[in-house]
CSV table of C-alpha atoms in Angstrom, one decimal:
chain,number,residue,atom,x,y,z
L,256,UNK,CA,15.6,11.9,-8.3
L,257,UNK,CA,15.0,9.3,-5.9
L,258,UNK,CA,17.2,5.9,-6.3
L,259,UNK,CA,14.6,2.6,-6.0
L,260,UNK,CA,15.7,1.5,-2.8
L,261,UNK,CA,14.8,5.1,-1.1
L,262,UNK,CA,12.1,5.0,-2.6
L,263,UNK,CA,11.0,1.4,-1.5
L,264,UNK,CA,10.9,2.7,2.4
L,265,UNK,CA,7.3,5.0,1.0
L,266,UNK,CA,5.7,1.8,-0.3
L,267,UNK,CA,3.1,0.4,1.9
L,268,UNK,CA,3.5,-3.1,0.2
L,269,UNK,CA,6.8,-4.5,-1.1
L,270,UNK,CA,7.9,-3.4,-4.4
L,271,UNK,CA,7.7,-7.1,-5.9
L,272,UNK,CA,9.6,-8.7,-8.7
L,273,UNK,CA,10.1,-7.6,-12.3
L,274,UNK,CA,7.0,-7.0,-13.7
L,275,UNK,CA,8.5,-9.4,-16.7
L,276,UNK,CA,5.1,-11.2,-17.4
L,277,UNK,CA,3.8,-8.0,-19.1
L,278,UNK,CA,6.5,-6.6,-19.9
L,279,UNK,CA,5.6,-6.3,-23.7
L,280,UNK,CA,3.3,-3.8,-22.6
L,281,UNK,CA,5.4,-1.1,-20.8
L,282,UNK,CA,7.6,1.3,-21.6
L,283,UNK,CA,10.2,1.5,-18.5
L,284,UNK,CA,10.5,-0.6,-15.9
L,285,UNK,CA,7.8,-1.8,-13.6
L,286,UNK,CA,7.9,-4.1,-10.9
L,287,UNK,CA,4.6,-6.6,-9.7
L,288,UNK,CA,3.6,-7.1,-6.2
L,289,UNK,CA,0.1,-9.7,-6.8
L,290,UNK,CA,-1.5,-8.8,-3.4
L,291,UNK,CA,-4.8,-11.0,-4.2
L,292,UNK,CA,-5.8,-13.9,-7.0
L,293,UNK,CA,-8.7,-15.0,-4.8
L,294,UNK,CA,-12.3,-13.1,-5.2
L,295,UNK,CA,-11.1,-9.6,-6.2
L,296,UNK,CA,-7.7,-9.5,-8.1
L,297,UNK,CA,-5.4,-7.1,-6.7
L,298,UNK,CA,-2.1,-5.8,-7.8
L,299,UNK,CA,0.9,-3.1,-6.3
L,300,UNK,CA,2.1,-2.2,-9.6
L,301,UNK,CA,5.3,0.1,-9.6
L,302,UNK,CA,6.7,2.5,-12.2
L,303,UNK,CA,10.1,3.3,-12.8
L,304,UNK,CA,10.4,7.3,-13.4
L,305,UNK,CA,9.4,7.7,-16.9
L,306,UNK,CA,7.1,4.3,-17.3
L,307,UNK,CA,4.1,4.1,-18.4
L,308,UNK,CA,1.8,1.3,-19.6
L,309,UNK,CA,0.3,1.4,-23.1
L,310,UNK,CA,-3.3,2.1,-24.3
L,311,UNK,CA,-5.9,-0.9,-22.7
L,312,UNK,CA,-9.6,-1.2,-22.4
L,313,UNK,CA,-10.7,-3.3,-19.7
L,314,UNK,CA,-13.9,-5.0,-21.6
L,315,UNK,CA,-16.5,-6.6,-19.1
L,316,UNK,CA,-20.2,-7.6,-20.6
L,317,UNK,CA,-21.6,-6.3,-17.1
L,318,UNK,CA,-19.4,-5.0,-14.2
L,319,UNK,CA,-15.6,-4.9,-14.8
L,320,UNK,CA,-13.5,-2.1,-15.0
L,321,UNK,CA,-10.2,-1.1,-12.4
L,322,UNK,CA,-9.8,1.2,-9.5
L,323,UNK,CA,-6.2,2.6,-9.2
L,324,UNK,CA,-5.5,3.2,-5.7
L,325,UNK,CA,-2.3,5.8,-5.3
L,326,UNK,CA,0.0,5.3,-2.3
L,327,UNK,CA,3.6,7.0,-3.5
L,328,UNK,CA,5.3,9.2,-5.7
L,329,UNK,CA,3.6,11.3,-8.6
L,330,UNK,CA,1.8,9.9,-11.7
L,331,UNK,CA,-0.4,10.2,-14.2
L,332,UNK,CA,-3.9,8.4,-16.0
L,333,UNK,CA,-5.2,9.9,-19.2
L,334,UNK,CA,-8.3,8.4,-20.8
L,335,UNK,CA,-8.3,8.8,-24.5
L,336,UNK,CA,-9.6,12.3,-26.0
L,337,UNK,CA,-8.8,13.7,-22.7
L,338,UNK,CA,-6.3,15.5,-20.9
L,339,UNK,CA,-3.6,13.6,-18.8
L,340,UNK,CA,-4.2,14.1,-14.6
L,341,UNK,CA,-1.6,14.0,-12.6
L,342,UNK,CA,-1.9,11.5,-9.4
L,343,UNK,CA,-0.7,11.8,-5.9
L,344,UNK,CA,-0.9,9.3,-2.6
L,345,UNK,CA,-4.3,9.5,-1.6
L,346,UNK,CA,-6.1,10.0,-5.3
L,347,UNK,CA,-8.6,7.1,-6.4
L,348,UNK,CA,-9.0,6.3,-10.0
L,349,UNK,CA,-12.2,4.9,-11.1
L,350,UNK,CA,-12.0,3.2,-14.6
L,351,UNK,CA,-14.8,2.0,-16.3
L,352,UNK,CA,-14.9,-1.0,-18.8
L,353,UNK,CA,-14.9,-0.1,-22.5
L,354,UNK,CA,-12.5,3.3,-21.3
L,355,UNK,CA,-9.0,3.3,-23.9
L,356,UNK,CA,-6.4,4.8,-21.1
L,357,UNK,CA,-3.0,4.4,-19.6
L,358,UNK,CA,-1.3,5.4,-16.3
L,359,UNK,CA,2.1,5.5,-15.5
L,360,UNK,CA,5.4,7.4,-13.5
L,361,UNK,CA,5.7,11.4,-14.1
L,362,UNK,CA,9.3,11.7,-16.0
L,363,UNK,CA,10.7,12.7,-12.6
L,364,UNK,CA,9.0,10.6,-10.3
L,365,UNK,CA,8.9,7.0,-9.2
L,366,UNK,CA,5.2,6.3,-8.9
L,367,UNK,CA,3.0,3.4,-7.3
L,368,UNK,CA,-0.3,1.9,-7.4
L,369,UNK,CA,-2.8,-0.4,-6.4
L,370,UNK,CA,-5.0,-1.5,-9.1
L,371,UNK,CA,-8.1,-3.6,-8.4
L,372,UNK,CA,-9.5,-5.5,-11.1
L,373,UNK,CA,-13.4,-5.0,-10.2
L,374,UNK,CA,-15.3,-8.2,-11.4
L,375,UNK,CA,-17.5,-8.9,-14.1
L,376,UNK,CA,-18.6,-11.5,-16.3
L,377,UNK,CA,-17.0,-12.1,-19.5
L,378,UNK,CA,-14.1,-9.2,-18.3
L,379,UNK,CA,-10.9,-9.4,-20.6
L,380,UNK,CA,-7.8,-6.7,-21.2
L,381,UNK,CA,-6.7,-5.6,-24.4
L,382,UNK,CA,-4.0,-3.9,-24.9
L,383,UNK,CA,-3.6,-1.3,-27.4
L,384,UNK,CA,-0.1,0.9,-29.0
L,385,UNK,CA,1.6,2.5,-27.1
L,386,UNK,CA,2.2,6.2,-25.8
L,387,UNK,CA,3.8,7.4,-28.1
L,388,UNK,CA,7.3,10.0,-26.6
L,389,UNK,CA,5.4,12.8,-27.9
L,390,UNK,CA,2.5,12.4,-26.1
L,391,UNK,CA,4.3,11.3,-22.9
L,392,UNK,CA,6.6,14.4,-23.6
L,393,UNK,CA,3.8,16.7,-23.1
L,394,UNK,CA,3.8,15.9,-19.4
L,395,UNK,CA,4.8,17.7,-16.4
């Protein structure tokens, strides 16, 4: 398995700082590269092999939603009563509001994203339990 700093020289962004703020809502660590804050919010999130983000809706009463944007490592999104995918550099995630899912590293595999916070009126994240090891476990 890769060690961060060889894995750092496949990011197309910087890997960021501790993703600390959000911390609470991860299992693993993930590290926060804010790419924009102005008209379209847009993050480089990074997973530690293993982490994963809990359960979340992104709510909107019009618009809203995310796009994940895949640029290293392997990963995975699973939207709730479905099957997990697994996600590689190139894949495009579109996630509509009012969809319960996660997305994280493979167990193996350091894994990075860009996700883009599509606008909306009245958007707002909530975030929900966590993955539970079991469900993780059932991974590739």
């Amino acid at each position: 398995m890769k060690q961060k700093s060889e894995f750092e020289k496949e990011l197309i962004f910087p890997i960021g700082e501790d993703n600390r703020a959000y911390a609470d809502y991860f299992a693993g660590n993930s590290y926060l590269n804010m790419l924009s804050l102005k008209q379209v919010v847009i993050g480089s999130v990074t997973f530690e092999p293993g982490c994963r983000n809990n359960w979340h809706i992104h709510h909107a009463k019009s618009g809203g939603g995310q796009i994940l944007l895949v640029t290293a490592g392997r990963g995975y999104y699973q939207e709730w009563g479905k099957n997990p995918v697994e996600l590689h550099p190139g894949d495009v995630v579109n996630i509509p509001p009012e969809v319960k899912h996660w997305h994280g590293a493979a167990p193996d595999s350091w894994f990075s994203h860009i996700a883009v916070e599509v606008p909306g009126e009245g958007t707002a994240n909530e975030w929900c339990e966590k993955v539970t090891n079991e469900e993780y476990g059932k991974l590739k």
